Amino acid sequence: MCGRYTLLADELEILNEFDIEQAIDSYQPSYNIAPGQNVLAIIHDGTEKRAGYLRWGLIPSWANDEKIGYKMINARSETAHEKPSFKNLMSRKRCLIVADSFYEWKRDGKEKQPKRIQVDDRKLFTFAGLWDKWEQDDKEIFTCTILTKEANDFMQDIHQRMPIILPKNKEDEWIASGKKHPTEIHQFLQTVEAEELNAYNVSSYVNTAKNNDDACIAPLAE
């Protein structure tokens, strides 16, 4: 799964990395991005790529209660193309969720050790995401979820699931405009090669979502 991550780059780095022409409204770096928060995402509007904020935790457009979003921070890529909550989004509402590392907790007996995980040779990267717009009683919320898959060889020692990290050369294809069949998108995800990762232990300080400073990413002393 993916339940916390970081984005520490400055705005100009992000704009340059992803060829975004317009400034990002109210951009703020974060050491501890958590579900329920607004997260930076990139979509293609049919004309150009745009960066903006979506709430992390998908609320399907047909949902009666926005609280469902807290249960839908991740979507399993193996079955998303078949599930009512996700299959239509696979066709036409795909997004890039921008990050520079993510956290995962390795179980050691009764304890869980948090680790910060980064992509080798890439300061910035993106998770494959889906988004939707929810409206009720004059309230409008744009939300997203991160697609996950079985852990690769590196991650298996830490957790059985991991977010789908898109290679640089697959990012534009993922958000390309135009409707596609969910099965086609599912097959596309099967072609995504695993990125090389590295990890180090960090303090349980990161466990608390309100903690948001450089202590979250400080390497834990051996």
mmCIF file of C-alpha atoms in Angstrom, residues 77 79-83 86-94 130 173-174 176-190:
data_model
loop_
_atom_site.group_PDB
_atom_site.id
_atom_site.type_symbol
_atom_site.label_atom_id
_atom_site.label_comp_id
_atom_site.label_asym_id
_atom_site.label_seq_id
_atom_site.Cartn_x
_atom_site.Cartn_y
_atom_site.Cartn_z
ATOM 1 C CA SER A 77 -4.140 -2.338 -10.004
ATOM 2 C CA THR A 79 -8.599 -5.518 -10.225
ATOM 3 C CA ALA A 80 -9.215 -1.772 -10.664
ATOM 4 C CA HIS A 81 -10.335 -2.244 -14.280
ATOM 5 C CA GLU A 82 -13.179 -4.464 -13.032
ATOM 6 C CA LYS A 83 -14.359 -2.538 -9.959
ATOM 7 C CA PHE A 86 -12.430 2.583 -10.540
ATOM 8 C CA LYS A 87 -13.083 1.116 -13.992
ATOM 9 C CA ASN A 88 -14.580 4.261 -15.547
ATOM 10 C CA LEU A 89 -11.752 6.319 -14.061
ATOM 11 C CA MET A 90 -9.231 3.941 -15.635
ATOM 12 C CA SER A 91 -10.744 4.924 -18.985
ATOM 13 C CA ARG A 92 -10.562 8.690 -18.730
ATOM 14 C CA LYS A 93 -9.516 10.096 -15.329
ATOM 15 C CA ARG A 94 -5.905 9.145 -14.813
ATOM 16 C CA LEU A 130 -7.003 7.973 -10.583
ATOM 17 C CA GLU A 173 1.287 8.094 -21.855
ATOM 18 C CA TRP A 174 -0.477 7.442 -18.551
ATOM 19 C CA ALA A 176 -2.760 11.074 -22.352
ATOM 20 C CA SER A 177 -6.184 12.501 -23.173
ATOM 21 C CA GLY A 178 -8.875 10.432 -24.847
ATOM 22 C CA LYS A 179 -11.011 7.587 -23.559
ATOM 23 C CA LYS A 180 -9.498 4.107 -23.446
ATOM 24 C CA HIS A 181 -10.934 0.751 -22.453
ATOM 25 C CA PRO A 182 -10.179 -0.180 -18.807
ATOM 26 C CA THR A 183 -8.644 -3.475 -19.937
ATOM 27 C CA GLU A 184 -6.213 -1.576 -22.178
ATOM 28 C CA ILE A 185 -5.113 0.514 -19.211
ATOM 29 C CA HIS A 186 -4.787 -2.605 -17.072
ATOM 30 C CA GLN A 187 -2.512 -4.119 -19.712
ATOM 31 C CA PHE A 188 -0.489 -0.909 -19.865
ATOM 32 C CA LEU A 189 0.196 -1.153 -16.136
ATOM 33 C CA GLN A 190 1.506 -4.688 -16.603
#
